[in-house]
Coordinates of C-alpha atoms and ligand atoms in Angstrom, one line a residue:
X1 CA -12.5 9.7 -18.2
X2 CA -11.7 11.6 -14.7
X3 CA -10.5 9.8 -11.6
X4 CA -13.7 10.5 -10.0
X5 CA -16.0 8.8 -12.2
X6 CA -13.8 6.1 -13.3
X7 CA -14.0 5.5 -8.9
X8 CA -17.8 5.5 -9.5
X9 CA -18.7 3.6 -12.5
X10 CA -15.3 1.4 -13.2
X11 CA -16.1 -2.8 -13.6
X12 CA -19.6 -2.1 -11.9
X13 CA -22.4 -2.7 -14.7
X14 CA -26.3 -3.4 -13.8
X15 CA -26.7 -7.1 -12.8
X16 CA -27.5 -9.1 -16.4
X17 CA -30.4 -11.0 -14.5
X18 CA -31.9 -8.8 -12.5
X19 CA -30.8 -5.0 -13.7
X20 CA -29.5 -4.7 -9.9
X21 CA -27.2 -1.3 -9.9
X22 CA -25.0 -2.8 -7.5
X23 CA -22.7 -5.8 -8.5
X24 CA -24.5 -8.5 -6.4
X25 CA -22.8 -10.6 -3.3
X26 CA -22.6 -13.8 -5.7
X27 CA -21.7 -15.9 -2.3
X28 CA -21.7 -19.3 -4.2
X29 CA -18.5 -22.3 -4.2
X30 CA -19.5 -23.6 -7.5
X31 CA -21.6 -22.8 -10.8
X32 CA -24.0 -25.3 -12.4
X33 CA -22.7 -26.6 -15.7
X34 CA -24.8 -27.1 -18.8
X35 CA -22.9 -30.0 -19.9
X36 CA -19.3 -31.8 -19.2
X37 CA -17.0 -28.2 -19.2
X38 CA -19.9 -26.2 -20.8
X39 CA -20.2 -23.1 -18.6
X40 CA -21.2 -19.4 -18.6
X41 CA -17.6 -18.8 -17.7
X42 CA -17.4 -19.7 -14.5
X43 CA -16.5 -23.1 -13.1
X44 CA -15.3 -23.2 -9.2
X45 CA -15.4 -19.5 -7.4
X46 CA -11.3 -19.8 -6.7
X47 CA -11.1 -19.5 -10.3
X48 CA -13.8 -16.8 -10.6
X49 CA -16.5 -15.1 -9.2
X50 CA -18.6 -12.0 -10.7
X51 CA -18.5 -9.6 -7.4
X52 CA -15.0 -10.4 -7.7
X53 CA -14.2 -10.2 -11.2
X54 CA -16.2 -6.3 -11.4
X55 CA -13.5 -5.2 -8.0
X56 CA -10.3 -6.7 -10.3
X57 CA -11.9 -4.6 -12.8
X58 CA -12.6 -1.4 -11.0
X59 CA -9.0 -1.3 -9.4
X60 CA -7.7 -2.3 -12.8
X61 CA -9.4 1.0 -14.5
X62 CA -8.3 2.9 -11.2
X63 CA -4.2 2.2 -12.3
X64 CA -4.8 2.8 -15.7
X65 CA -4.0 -1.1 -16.2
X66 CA -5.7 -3.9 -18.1
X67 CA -5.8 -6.5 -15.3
X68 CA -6.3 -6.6 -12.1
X69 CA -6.3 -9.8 -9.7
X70 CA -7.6 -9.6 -6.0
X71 CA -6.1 -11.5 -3.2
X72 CA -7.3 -12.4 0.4
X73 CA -4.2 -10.1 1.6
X74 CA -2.2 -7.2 0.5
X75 CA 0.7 -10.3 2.1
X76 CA -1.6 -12.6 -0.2
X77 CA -0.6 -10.5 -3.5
X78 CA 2.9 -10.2 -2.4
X79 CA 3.7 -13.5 -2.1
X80 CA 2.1 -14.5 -5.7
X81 CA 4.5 -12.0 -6.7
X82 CA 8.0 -13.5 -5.3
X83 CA 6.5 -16.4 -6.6
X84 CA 7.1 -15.5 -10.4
X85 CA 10.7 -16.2 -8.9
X86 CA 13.5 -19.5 -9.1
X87 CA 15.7 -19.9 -6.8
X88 CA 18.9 -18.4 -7.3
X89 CA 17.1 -15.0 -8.4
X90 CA 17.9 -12.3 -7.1
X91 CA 15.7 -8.8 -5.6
X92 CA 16.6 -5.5 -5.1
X93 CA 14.8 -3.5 -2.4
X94 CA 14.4 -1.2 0.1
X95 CA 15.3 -0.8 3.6
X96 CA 12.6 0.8 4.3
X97 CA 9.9 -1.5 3.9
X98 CA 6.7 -2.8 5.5
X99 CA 7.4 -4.9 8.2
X100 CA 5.6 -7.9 7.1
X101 CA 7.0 -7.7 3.4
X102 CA 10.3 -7.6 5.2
X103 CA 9.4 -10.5 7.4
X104 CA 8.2 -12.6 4.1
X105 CA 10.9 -11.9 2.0
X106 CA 13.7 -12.8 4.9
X107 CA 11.5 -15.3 7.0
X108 CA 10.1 -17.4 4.4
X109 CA 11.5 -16.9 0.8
X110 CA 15.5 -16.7 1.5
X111 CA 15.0 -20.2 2.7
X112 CA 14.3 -21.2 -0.9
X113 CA 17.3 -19.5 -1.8
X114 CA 16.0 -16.6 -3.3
X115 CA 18.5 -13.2 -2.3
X116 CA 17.1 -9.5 -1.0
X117 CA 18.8 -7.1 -1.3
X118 CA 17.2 -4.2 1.2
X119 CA 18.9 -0.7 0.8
X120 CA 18.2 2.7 0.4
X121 CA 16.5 3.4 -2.9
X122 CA 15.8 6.4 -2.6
X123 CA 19.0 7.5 -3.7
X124 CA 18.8 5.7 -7.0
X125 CA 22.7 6.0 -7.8
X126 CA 22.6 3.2 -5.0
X127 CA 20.9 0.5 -6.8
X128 CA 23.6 -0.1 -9.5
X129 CA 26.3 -1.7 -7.7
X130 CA 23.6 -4.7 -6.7
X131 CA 22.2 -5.1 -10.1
X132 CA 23.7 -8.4 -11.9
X133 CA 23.0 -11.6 -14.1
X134 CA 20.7 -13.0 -11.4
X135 CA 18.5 -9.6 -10.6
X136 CA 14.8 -10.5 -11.7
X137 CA 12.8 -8.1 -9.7
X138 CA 12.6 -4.3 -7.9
X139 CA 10.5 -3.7 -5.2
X140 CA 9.7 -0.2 -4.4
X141 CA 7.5 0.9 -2.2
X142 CA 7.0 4.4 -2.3
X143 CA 6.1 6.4 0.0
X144 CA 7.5 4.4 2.3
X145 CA 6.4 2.8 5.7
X146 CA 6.9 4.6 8.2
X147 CA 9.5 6.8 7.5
X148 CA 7.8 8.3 4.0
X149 CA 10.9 8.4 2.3
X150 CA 10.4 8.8 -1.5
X151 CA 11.8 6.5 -4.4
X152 CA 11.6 7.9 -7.9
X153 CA 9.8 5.4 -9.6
X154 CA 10.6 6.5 -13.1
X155 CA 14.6 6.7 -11.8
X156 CA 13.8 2.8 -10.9
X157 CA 11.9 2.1 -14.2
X158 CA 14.7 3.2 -16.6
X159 CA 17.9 1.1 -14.9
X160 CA 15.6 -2.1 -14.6
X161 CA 14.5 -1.5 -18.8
X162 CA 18.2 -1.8 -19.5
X163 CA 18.7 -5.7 -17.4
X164 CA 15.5 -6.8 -18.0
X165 CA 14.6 -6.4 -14.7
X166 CA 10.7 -7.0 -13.6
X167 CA 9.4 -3.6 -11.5
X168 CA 6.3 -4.0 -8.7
X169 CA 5.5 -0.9 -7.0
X170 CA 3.7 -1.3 -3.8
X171 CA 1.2 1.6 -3.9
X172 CA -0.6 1.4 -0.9
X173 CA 0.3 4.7 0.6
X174 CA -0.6 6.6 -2.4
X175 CA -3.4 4.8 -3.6
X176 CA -4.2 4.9 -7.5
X177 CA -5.6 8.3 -6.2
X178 CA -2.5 10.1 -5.9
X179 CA 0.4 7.8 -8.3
X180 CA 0.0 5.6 -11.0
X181 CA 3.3 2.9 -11.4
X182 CA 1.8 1.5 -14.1
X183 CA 2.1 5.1 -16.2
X184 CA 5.6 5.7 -15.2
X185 CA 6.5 2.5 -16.5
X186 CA 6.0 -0.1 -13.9
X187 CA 5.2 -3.8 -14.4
X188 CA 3.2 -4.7 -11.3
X189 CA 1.6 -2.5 -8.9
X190 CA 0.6 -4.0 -5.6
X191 CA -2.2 -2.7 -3.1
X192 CA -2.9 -3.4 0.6
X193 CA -6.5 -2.7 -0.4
X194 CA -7.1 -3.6 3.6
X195 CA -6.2 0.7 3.2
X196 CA -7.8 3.3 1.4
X197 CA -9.0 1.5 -1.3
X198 CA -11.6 -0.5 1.1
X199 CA -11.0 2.5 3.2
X200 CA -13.1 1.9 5.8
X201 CA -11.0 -0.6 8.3
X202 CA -13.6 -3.5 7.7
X203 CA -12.2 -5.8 5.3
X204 CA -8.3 -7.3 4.9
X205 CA -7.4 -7.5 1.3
X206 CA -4.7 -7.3 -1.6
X207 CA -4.5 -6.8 -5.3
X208 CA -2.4 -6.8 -8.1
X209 CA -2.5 -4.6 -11.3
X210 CA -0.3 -4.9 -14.6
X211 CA -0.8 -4.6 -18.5
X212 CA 1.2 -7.2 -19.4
X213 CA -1.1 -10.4 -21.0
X214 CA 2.2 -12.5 -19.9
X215 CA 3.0 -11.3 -16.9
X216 CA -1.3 -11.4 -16.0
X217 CA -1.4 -15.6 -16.9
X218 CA 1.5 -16.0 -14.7
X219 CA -0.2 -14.3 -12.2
X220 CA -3.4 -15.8 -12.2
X221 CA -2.0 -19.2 -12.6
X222 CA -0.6 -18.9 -9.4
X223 CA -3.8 -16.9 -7.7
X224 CA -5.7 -19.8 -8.3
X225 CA -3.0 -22.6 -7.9
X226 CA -2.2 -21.6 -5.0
X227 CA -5.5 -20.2 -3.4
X228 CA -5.3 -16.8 -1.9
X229 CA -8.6 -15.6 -3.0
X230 CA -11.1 -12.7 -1.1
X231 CA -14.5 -14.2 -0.8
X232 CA -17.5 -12.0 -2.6
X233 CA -18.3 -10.4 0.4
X234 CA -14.9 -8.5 1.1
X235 CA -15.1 -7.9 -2.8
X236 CA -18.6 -6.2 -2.5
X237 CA -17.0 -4.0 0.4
X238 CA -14.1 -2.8 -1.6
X239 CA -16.5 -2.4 -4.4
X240 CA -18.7 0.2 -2.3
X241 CA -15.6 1.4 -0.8
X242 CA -14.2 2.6 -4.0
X243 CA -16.8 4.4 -4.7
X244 CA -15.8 7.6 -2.4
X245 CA -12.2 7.0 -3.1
X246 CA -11.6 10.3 -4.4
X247 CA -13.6 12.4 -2.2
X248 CA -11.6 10.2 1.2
X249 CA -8.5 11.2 -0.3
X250 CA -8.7 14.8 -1.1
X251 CA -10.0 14.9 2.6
X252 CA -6.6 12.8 4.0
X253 CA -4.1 15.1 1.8
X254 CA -5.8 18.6 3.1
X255 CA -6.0 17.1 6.8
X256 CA -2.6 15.7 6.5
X257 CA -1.2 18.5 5.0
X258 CA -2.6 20.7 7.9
X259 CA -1.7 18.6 10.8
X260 CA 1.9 18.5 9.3
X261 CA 2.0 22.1 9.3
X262 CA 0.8 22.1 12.8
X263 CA 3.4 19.4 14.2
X264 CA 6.0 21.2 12.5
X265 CA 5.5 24.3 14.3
X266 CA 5.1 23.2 17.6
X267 CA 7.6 23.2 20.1
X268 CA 7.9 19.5 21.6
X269 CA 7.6 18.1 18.3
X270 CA 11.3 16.9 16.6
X271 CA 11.2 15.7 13.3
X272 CA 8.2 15.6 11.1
X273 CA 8.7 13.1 8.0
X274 CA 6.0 14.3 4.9
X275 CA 7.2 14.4 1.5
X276 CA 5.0 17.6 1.2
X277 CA 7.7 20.1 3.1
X278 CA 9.9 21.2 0.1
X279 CA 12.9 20.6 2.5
X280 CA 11.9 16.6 2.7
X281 CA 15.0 15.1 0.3
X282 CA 12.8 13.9 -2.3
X283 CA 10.0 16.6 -2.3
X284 CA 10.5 17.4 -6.0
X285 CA 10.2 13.6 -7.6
X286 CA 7.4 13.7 -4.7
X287 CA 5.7 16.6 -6.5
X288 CA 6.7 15.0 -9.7
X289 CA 5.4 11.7 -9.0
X290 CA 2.3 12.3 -7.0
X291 CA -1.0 14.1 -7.2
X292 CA -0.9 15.6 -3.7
X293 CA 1.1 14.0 -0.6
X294 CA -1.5 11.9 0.8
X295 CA -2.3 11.4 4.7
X296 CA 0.3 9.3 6.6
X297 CA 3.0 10.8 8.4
X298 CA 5.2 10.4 11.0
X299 CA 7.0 12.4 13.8
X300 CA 9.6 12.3 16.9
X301 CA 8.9 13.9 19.9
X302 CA 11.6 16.9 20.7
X303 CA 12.4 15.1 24.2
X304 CA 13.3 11.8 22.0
X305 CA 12.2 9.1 24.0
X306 CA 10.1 5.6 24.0
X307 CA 8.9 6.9 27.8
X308 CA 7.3 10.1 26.8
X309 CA 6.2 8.7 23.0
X310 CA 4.0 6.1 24.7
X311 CA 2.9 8.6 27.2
X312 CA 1.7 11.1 24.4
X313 CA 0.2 7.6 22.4
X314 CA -1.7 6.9 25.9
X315 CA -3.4 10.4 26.3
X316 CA -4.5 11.2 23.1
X317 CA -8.4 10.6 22.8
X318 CA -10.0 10.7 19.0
X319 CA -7.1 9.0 17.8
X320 CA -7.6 5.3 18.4
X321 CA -3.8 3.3 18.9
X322 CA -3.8 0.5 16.4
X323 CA -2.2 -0.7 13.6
X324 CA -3.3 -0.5 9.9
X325 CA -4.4 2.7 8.1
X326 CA -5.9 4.4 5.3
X327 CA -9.6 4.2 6.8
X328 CA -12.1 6.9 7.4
X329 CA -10.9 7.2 11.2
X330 CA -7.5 8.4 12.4
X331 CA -4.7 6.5 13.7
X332 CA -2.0 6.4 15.5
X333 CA 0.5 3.6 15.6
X334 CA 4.3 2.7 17.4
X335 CA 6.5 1.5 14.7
X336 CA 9.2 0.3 16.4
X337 CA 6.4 -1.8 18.8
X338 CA 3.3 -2.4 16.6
X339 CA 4.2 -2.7 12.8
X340 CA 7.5 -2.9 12.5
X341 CA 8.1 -5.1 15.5
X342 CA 9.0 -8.2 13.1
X343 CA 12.3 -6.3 11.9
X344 CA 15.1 -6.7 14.3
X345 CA 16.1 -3.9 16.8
X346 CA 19.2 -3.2 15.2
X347 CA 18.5 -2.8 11.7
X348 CA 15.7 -0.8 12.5
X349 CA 17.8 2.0 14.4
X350 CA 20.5 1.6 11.6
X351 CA 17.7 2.8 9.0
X352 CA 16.8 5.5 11.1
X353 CA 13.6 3.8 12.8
X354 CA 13.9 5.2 16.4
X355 CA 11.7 4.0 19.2
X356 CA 10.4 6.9 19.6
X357 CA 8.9 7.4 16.1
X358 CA 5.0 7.6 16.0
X359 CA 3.2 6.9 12.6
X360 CA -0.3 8.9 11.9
X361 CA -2.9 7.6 9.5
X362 CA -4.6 11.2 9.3
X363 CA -8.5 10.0 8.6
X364 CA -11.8 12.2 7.0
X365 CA -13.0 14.4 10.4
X366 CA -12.8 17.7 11.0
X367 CA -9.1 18.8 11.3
X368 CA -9.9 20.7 14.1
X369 CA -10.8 18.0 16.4
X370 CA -7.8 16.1 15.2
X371 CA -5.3 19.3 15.8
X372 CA -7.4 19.8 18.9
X373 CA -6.7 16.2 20.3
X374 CA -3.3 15.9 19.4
X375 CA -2.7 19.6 20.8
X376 CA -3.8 18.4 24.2
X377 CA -1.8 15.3 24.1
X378 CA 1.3 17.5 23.6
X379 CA 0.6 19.6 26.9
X380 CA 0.8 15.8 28.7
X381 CA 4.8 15.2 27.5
Ligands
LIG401 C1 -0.7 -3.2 5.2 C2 0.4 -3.2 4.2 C3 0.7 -4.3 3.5 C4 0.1 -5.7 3.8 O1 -1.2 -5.8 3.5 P1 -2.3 -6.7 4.3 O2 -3.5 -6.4 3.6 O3 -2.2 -6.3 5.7 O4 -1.8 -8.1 4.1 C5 1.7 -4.2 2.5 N1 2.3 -3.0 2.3 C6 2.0 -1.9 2.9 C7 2.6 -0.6 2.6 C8 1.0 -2.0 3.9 O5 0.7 -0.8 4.5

């Protein structure tokens, strides 16, 4: 089956009771029991819930995976992930991450002695000289946040195979849309679906995805141990969210693509980071790894500045300054303040984060408003 109607039909069956097309909002705590541990297969709704369970599935079937397990936060999904983890274990990724998995990993789990090591994977002759005895996980996250650098998954994949090394991609960028980890030989894949797989900047959520029945019982376990579980609401959402995943996406990569084009040409623009330009370093494992090159990107100003950045992120007017992306409307966001404000000052500059960098989550309008809007900012700096 295509990607398009897998996005349609995947987990989502008529209701059993009522023939209901749409997976119902089951909003209940608990299920009645017809005697002592005699159920219909659901007990207590941080175990399980059927709005739930048809998402997992439907994101599951979108990463060509056989489970899938949703989360209350993309940070929610994460964390069950480190927590497959001893201490003494060690990690191996990138210095180019999300803020907030940056601010986890250092801020909560080095405390209990687990070691990160953040460098830059996307040369993958890097990641030898920190792989040893003690290395039990890769995280890649690709393209990355905010500086879309690309890491070959596949690259990644093949060393860990070798040390028996676990590999989680976090896909949020791409969406299942556009790369499938899972395919290329990946053991976990991670989504912020708070992005495009809700799509529509109303619900915070995360998810994990991996064919491994192991590695899925581990996973679980913890889910429901330790409780980070979306409520049936969110799930019904994402659910209807999903649903125009495709068609969203086709609509980011040909907007993005075009307002790259455009920032790239103009004057006071400086750099333009998207892995489609076929001079971006990694454009060809982009191209070899991707289904098109997706709508985030970021740029510098020519007069390099924090002064005139924040002036042009004050006047433009459609796009709305906030953080998150991946949703219907377009964004624009301040790394260095905003996002990536958890990761000190220093490090940031060192991995070529400048203050004056500004992100864009390119939404689904009319790319001529959007060129039009950031055209008229431009004439302000
Ligand atoms: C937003 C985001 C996260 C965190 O997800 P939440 O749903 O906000 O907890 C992780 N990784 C990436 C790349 C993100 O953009």
């Amino acid at each position: 089956m295509k990607f398009g109607t897998k996005a349609v039909h995947a987990g989502v069956e008529p209701d059993p009771s009522t023939g209901a097309i749409m997976t119902p909002i089951y909003q209940t705590s608990t299920y009645v029991q017809e005697s002592p541990a005699k159920h219909k297969g659901y007990a207590y709704a941080r175990g399980a819930n059927p709005t739930r369970n048809s998402l997992q599935k439907s994101i599951a079937v979108l990463e060509n995976g056989k489970h899938g397990i949703c989360f209350s936060s993309g940070m929610g999904a994460t964390d069950a992930v480190i927590k497959l983890l001893s201490p003494g274990d060690e990690v191996i990724t990138s210095n180019d991450l999300y803020g907030g998995s940056y601010r986890m990993f250092k801020k909560i789990y080095e405390k209990f002695g687990i070691k990160f090591h953040f460098i830059d994977l996307s040369k993958s002759a890097n990641i030898s000289p920190y792989v040893n005895s003690k290395t039990k996980l890769m995280w890649i996250e690709t393209p990355s946040n905010p500086l879309m650098n690309i890491i070959d998954i596949k690259a990644c994949v093949d060393l860990a195979k070798t040390k028996n090394i676990l590999v989680a991609v976090d896909n949020t960028f791409a969406s299942p849309y556009l790369q499938n980890p899972l395919d290329m030989g990946a053991d976990i894949v991670m989504h912020s679906v708070t992005k495009y797989l809700g799509g529509h900047s109303d619900v915070i959520m995360g998810a994990l995805v991996t064919n491994d029945d192991k590695l899925h019982q581990e996973l679980a376990f913890i889910a429901n141990s330790c409780g980070a579980v979306p409520g049936p609401q969110d799930s019904f959402l994402v659910l209807r969210g999903i649903k125009t995943l495709h068609l969203r996406m086709e609509r980011h990569c040909s907007n993005g693509k075009k307002i790259a084009q455009y920032l790239k040409g103009h004057p006071k623009v400086g750099k333009v980071y998207w892995p489609g330009f076929p001079d971006h370093p990694n454009h060809d494992i982009a191209k070899k790894q991707m289904r098109d090159f997706g709508g985030m990107l970021s740029f510098t100003l020519s007069n390099d500045s924090l002064k005139m950045a924040t002036k042009f992120m004050e006047s433009v007017e459609l796009f709305s300054l906030a953080e998150s992306l991946g949703g219907v409307e377009s964004l624009i966001n301040h790394p260095a303040s905003m996002t990536h404000a958890s990761i000190p000052k220093d490090e940031r500059i060192k991995n070529g984060l400048s203050d004056s960098l500004i992100r864009l989550s390119i939404g689904v309008e009319d790319v001529e408003d959007l060129i039009a809007d950031l055209d008229q900012a431009l004439t302000k700096v």
